[in-house]
XYZ file of N, CA and C in Angstrom:
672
model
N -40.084 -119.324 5.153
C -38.780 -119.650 4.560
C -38.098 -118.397 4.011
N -39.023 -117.538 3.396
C -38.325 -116.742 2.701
C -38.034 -115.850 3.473
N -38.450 -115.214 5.131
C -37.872 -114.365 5.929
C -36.782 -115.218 6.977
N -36.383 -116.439 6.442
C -35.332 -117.130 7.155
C -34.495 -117.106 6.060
N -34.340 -116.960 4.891
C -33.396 -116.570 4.007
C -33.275 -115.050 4.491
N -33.873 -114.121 4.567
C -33.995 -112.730 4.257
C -32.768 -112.146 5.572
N -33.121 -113.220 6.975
C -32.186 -112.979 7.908
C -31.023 -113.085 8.223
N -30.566 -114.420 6.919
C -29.387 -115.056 6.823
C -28.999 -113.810 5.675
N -29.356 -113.522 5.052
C -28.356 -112.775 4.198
C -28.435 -111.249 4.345
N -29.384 -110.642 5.839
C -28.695 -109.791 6.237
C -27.784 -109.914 7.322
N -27.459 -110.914 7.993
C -26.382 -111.613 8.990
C -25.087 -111.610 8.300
N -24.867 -112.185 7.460
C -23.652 -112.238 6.323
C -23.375 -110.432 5.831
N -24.042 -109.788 5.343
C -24.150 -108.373 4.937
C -24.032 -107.652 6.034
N -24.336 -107.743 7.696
C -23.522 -106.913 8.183
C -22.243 -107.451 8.678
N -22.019 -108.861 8.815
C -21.001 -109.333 8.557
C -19.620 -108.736 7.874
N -19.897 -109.166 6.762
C -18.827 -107.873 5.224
C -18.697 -107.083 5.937
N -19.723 -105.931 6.838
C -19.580 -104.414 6.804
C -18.545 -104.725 7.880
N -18.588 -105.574 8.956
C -17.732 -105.608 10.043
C -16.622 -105.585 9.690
N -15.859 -106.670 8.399
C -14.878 -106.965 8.276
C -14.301 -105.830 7.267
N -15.309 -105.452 6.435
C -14.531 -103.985 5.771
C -14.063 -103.089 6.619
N -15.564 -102.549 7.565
C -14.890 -101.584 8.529
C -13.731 -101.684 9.713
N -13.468 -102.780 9.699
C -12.360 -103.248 11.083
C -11.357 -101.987 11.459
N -10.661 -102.164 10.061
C -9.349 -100.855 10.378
C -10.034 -99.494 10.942
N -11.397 -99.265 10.509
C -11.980 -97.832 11.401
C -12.698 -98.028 12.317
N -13.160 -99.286 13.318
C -13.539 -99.280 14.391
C -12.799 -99.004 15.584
N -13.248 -98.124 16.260
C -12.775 -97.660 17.899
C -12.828 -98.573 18.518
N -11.290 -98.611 19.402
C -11.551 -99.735 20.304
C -10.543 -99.269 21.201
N -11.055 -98.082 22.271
C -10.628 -97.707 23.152
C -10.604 -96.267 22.945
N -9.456 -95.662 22.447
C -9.350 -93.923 22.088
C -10.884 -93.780 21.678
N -11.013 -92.571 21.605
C -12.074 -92.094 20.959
C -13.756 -92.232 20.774
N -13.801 -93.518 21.355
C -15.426 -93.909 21.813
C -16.336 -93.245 22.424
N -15.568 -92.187 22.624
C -16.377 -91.359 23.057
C -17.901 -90.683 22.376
N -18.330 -90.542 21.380
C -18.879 -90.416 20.433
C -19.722 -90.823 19.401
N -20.904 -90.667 18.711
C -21.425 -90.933 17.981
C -20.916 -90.338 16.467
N -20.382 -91.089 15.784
C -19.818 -90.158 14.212
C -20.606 -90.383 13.110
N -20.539 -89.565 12.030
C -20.879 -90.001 10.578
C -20.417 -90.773 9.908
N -21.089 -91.915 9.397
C -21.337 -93.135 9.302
C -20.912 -94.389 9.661
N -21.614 -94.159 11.165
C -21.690 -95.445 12.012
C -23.371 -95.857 11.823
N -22.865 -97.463 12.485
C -24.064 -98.359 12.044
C -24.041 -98.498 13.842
N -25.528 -98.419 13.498
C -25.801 -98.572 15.364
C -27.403 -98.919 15.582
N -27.681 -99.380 16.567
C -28.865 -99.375 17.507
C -29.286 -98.451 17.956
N -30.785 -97.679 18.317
C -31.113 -96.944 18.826
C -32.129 -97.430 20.121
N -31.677 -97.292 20.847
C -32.831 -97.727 21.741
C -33.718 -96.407 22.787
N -35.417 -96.675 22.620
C -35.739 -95.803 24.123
C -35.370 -96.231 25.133
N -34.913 -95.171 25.760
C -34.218 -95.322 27.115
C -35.680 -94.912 28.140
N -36.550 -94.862 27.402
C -38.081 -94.695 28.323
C -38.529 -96.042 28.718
N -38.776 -96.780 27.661
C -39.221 -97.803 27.069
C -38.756 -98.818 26.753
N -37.436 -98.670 26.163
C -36.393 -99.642 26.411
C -36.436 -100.994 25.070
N -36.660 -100.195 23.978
C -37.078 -101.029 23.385
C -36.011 -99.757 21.887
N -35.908 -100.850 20.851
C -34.629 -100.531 19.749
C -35.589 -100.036 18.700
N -35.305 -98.881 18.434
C -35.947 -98.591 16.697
C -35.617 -99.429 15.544
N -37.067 -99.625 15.007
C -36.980 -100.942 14.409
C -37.167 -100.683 13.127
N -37.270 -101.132 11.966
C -37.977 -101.798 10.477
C -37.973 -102.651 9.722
N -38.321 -102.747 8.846
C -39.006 -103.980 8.037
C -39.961 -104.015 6.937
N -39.911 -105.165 6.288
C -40.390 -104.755 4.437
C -42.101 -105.063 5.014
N -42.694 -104.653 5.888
C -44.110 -104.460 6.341
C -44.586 -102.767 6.426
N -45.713 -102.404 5.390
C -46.115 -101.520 5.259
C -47.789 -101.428 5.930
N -47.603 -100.166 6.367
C -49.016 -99.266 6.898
C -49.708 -100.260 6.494
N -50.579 -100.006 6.839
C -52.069 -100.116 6.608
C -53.336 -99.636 6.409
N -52.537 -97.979 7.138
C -53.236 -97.117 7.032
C -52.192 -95.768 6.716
N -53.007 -94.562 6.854
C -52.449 -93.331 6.662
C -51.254 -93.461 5.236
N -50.055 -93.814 5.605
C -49.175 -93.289 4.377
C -49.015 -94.337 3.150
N -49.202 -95.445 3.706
C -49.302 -96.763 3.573
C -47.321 -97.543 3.118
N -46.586 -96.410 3.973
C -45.233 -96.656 3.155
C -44.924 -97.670 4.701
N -43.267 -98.050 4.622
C -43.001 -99.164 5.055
C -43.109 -98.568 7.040
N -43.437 -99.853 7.055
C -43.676 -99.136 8.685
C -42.354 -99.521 9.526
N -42.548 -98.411 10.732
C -41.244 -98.140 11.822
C -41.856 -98.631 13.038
N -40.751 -99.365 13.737
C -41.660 -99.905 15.056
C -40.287 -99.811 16.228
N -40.719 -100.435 17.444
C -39.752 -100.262 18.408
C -39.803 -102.126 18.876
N -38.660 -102.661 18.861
C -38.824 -103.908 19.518
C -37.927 -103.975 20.806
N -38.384 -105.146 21.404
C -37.852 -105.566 22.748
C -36.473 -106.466 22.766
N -36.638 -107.221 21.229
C -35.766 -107.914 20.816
C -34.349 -107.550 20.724
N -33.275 -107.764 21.158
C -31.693 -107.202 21.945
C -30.687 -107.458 19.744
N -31.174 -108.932 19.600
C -30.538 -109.250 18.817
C -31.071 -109.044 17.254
N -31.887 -108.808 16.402
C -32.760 -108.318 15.601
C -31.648 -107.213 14.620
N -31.214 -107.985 13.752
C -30.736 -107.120 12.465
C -31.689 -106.027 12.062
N -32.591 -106.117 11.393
C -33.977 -105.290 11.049
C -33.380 -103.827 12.232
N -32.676 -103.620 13.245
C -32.420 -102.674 14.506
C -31.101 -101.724 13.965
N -30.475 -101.783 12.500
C -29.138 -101.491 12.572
C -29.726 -100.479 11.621
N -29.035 -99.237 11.858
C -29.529 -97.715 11.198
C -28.057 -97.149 10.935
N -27.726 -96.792 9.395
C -26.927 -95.733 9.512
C -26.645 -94.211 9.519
N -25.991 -93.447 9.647
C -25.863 -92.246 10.191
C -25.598 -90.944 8.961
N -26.347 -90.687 8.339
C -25.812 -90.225 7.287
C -26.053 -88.394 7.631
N -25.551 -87.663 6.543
C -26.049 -86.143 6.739
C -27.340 -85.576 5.627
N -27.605 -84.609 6.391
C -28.875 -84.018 5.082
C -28.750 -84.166 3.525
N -29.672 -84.327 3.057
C -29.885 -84.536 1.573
C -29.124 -83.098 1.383
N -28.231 -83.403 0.124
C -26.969 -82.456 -0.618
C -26.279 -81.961 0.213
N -25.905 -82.766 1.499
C -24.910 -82.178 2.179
C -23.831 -83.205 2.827
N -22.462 -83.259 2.970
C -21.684 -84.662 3.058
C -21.212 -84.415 4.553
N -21.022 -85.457 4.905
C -20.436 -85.192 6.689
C -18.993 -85.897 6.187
N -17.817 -86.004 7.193
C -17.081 -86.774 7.191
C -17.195 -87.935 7.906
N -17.034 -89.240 7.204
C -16.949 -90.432 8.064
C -16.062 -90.572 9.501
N -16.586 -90.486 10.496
C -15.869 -90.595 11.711
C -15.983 -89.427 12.431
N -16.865 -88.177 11.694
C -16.782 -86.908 12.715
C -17.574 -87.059 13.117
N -18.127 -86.756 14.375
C -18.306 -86.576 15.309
C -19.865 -85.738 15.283
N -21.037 -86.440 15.550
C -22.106 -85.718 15.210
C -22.523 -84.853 16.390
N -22.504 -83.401 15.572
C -22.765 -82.279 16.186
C -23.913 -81.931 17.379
N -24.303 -81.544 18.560
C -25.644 -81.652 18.845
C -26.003 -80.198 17.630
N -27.096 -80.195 17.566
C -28.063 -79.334 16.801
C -27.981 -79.746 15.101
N -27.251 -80.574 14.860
C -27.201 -81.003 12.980
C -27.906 -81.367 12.882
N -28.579 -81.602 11.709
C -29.479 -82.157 10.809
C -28.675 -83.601 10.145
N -29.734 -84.641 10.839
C -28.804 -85.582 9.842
C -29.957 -86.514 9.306
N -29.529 -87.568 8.609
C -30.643 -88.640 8.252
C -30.306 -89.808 8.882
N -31.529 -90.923 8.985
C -30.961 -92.235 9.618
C -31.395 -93.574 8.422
N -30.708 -93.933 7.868
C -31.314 -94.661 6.980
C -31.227 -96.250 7.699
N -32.244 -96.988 7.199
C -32.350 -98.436 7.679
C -31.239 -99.648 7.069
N -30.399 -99.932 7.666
C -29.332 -100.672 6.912
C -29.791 -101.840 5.705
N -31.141 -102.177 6.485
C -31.760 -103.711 5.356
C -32.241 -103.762 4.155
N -33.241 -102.296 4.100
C -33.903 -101.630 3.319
C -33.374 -100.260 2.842
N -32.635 -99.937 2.967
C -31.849 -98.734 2.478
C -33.287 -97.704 2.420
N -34.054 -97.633 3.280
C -34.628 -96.632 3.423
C -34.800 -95.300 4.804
N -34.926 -94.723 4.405
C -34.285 -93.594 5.600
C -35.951 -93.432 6.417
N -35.329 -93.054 7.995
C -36.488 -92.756 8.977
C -36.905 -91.659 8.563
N -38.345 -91.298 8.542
C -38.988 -90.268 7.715
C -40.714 -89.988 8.760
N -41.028 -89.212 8.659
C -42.546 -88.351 9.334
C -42.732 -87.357 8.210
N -44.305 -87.061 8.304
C -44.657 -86.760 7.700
C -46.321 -86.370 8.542
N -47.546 -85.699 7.731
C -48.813 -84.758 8.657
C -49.839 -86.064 8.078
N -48.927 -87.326 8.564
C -49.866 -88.249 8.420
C -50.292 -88.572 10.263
N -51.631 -89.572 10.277
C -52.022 -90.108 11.757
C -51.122 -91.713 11.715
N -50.493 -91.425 13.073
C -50.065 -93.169 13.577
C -50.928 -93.805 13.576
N -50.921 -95.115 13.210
C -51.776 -96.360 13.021
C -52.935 -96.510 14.699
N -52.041 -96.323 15.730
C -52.949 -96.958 17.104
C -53.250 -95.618 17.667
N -52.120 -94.509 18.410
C -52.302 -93.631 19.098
C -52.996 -92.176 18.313
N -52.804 -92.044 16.921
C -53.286 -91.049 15.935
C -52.400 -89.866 16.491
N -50.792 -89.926 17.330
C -50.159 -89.272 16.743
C -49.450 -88.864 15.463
N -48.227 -88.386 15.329
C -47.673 -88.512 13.606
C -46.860 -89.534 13.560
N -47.606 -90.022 12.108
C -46.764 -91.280 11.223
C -45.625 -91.364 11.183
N -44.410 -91.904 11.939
C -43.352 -91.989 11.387
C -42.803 -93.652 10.659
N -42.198 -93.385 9.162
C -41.967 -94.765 8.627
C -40.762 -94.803 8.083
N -40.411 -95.534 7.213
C -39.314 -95.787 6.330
C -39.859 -95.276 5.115
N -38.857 -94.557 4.288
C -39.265 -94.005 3.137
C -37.586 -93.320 2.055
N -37.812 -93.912 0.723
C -36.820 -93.586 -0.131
C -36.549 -95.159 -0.839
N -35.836 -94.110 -1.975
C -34.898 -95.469 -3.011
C -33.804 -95.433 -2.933
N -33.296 -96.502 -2.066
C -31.205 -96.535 -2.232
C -31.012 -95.513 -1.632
N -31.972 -95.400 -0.382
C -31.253 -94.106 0.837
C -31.479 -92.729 0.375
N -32.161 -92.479 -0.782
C -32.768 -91.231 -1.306
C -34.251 -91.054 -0.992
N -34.440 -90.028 -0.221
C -36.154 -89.611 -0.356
C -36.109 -87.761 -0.333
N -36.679 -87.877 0.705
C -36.578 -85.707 0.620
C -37.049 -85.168 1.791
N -37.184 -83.576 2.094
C -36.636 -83.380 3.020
C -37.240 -84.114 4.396
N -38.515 -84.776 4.523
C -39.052 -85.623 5.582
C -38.299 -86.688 6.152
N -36.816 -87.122 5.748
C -35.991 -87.627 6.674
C -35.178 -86.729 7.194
N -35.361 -85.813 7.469
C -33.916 -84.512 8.193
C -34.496 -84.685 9.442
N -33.595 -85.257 10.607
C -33.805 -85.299 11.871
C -32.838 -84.202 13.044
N -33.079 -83.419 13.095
C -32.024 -82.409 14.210
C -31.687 -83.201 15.508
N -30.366 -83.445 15.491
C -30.029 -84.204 16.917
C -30.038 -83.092 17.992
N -30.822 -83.400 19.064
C -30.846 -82.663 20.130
C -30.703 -83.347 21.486
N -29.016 -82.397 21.455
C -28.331 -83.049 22.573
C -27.970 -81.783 23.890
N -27.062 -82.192 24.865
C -26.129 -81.023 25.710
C -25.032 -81.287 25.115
N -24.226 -80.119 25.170
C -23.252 -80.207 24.884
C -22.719 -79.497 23.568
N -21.236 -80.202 23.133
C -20.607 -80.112 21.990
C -21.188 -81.095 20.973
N -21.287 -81.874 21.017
C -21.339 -83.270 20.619
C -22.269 -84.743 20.794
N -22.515 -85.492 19.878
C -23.410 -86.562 20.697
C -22.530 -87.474 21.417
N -22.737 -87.598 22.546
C -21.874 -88.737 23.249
C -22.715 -89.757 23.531
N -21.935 -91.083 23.034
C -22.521 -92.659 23.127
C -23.098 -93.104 24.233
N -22.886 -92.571 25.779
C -23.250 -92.807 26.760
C -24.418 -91.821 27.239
N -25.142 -90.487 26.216
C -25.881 -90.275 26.580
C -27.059 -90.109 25.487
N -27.929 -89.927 26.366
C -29.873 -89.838 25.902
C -29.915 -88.573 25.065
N -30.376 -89.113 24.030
C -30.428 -87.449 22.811
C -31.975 -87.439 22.792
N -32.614 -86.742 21.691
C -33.353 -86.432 21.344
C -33.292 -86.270 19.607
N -34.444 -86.686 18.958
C -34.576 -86.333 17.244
C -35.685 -85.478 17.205
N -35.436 -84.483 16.788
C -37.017 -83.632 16.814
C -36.314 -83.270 14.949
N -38.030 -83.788 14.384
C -38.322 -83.800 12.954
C -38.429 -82.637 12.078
N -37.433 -82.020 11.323
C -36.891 -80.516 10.911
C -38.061 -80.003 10.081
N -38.759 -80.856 9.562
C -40.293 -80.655 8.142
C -41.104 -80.006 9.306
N -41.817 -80.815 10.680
C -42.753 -81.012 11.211
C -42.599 -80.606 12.913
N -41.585 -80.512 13.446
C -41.559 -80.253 14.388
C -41.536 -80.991 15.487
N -41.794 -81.838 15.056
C -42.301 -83.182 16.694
C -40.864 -83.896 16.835
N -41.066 -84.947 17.602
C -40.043 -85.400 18.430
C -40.480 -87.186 18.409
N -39.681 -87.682 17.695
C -39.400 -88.879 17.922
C -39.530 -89.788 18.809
N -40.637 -90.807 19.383
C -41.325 -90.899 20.427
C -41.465 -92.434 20.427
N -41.959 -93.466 21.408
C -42.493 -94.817 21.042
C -43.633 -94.479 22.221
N -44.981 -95.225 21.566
C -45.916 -95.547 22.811
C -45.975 -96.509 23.409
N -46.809 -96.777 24.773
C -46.928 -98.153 25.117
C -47.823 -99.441 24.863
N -48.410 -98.402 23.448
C -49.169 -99.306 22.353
C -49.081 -100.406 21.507
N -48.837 -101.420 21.388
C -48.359 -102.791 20.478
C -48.851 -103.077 19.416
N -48.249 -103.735 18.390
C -49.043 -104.096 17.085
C -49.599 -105.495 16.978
N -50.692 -105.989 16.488
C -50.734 -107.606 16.318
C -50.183 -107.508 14.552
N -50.870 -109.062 14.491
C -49.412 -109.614 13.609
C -49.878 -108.774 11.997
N -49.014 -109.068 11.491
C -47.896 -109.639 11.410
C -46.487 -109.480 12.322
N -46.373 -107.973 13.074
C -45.605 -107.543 13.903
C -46.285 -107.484 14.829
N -46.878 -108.845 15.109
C -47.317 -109.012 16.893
C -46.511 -108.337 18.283
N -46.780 -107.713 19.235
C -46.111 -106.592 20.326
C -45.148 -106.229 19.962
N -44.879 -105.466 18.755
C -43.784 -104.295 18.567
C -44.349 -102.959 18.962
N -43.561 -102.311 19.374
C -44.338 -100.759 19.935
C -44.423 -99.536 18.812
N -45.492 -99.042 19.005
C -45.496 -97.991 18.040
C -44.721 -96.704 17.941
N -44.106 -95.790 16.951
C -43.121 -95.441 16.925
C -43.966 -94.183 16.324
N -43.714 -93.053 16.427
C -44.715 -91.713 16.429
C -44.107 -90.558 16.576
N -44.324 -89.577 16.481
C -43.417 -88.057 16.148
C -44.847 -87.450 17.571
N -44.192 -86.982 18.476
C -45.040 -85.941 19.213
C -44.585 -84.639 19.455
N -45.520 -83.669 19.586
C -45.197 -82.156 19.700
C -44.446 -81.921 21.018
N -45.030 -82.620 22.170
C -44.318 -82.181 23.249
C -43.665 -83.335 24.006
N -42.310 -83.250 24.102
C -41.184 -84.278 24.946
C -41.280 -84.369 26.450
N -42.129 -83.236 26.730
C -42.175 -83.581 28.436
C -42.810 -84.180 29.333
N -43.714 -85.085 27.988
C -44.574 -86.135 29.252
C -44.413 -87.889 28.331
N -43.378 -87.644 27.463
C -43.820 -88.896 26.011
C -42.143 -89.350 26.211
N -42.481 -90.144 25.649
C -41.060 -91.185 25.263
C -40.286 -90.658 24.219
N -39.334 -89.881 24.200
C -38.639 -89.393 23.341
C -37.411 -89.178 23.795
N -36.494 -90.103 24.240
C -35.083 -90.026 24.452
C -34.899 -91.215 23.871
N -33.435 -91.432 23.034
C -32.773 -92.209 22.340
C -31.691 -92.526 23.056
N -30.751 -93.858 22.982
C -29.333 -93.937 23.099
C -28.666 -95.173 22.484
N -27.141 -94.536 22.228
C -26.780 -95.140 21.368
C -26.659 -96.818 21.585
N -26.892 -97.936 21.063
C -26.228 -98.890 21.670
C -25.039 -99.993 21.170
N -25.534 -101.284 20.341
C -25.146 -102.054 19.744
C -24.338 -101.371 18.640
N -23.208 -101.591 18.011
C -22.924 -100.944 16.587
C -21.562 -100.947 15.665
N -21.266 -100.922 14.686
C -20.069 -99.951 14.078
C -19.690 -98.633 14.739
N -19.222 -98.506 15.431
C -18.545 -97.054 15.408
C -17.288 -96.358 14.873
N -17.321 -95.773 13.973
C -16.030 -94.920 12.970
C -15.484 -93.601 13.902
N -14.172 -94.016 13.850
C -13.374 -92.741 14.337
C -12.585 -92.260 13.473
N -12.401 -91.457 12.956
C -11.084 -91.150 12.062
C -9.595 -91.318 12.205
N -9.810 -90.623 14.067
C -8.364 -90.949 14.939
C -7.486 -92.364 15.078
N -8.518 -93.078 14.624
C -7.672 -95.012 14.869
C -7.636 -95.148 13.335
N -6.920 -94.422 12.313
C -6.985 -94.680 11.215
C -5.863 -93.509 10.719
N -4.689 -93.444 9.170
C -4.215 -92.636 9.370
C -4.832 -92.567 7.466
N -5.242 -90.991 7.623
C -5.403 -90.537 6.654
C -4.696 -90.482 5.681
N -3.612 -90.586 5.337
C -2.360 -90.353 4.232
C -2.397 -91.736 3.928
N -2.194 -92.871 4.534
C -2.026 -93.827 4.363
C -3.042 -94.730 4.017
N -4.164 -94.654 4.245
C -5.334 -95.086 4.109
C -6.472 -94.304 3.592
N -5.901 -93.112 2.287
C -6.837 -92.274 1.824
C -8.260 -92.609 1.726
N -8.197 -94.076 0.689
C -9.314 -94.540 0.258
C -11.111 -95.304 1.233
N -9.844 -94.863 2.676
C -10.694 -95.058 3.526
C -11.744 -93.862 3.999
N -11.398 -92.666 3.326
C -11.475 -91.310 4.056
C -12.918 -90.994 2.837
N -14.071 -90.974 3.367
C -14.954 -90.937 2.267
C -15.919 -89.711 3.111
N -16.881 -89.822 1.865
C -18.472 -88.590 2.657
C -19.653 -89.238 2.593
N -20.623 -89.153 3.188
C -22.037 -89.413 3.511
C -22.907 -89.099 3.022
């Protein structure tokens, strides 16, 4: 019962966010892009499955809240926002850089994706989980987007390689039993050229600045 309440009132809560954000959603110009602070899906494009979380912690190694990959298309628990490095502000709607440092915090749990020189639960690569209070933790959520280009574009496969630790943002073809019965495990590896480590953007909020006019809508014009 109480995770059928927990779903309904994050359904309603991204709800609000839809209807607040309306006036800054792209809808046509400018979609081109992934910006600072959009709410989105991440999915492996290896694997094919959405970066996930949830108020379920380790069991082992860090014992903080655990990160998983599901198969599931529709799954709130899947919505991440886009923020920039701890003491540093992006503008809402710009345009995330390839090579920045940014954070991804979990929309449900306001806790940010984080690794750390802990062992993954199945494969005993590195731990990656949810970690922080109210979207604050330290520097083990700084993720470097690694893209081609100028820019991240929505239609293509990036890469997160972990700024503390070095590894690369990965899912195996390893599953969990329950309580998160076949969710895939979600892991930081050193090398991208034989592992699951491409991302893309999918489901989401997306903020442009351009479908919005700054003078007129100051209070819309915020930082991250």
């Amino acid at each position: 019962m109480r995770n059928i309440i927990r779903d309904l009132f994050n359904f309603y809560f991204l709800a609000a966010c839809w209807l607040v954000t309306l006036p800054l959603i792209v809808t046509g110009k400018g979609a081109h892009f992934v910006t600072c602070g959009s709410v989105l899906k991440l999915q492996n494009s290896d694997i094919n499955v959405r970066l996930h979380s949830h108020d379920v912690k380790y069991g082992t190694g860090s014992g903080q809240q655990s990160v998983t990959g599901t198969d599931v298309q529709e799954d709130v628990n899947s919505y991440w926002l886009i923020k920039a490095q701890t003491k540093s502000n992006c503008i809402r709607g710009e345009p995330v850089r390839c090579g920045s440092v940014i954070r991804l915090m979990h929309l449900a749990t306001n806790k940010n994706l984080h690794s750390h020189y802990f062992s993954s639960p199945l494969s005993t690569n590195q731990e990656v989980s949810a970690y922080g209070n109210n979207g604050e933790g330290d520097s083990g959520d700084h993720w470097t987007v690694v893209c081609d280009g100028e820019s991240w574009e929505r239609d293509e496969a990036i890469m997160l390689k972990h700024v503390d630790t070095d590894m690369y943002l990965a899912v195996t073809s390893q599953t969990y039993g329950r309580p998160i019965n076949g969710q895939h495990e979600i892991v930081g590896v050193q090398w991208p050229g034989s592992n699951q480590v491409h991302w893309k953007a999918m489901e989401g909020l997306f903020i442009h600045p351009s479908d919005f006019n700054f003078k007129k809508r100051s209070h819309d014009h915020t930082e991250l």
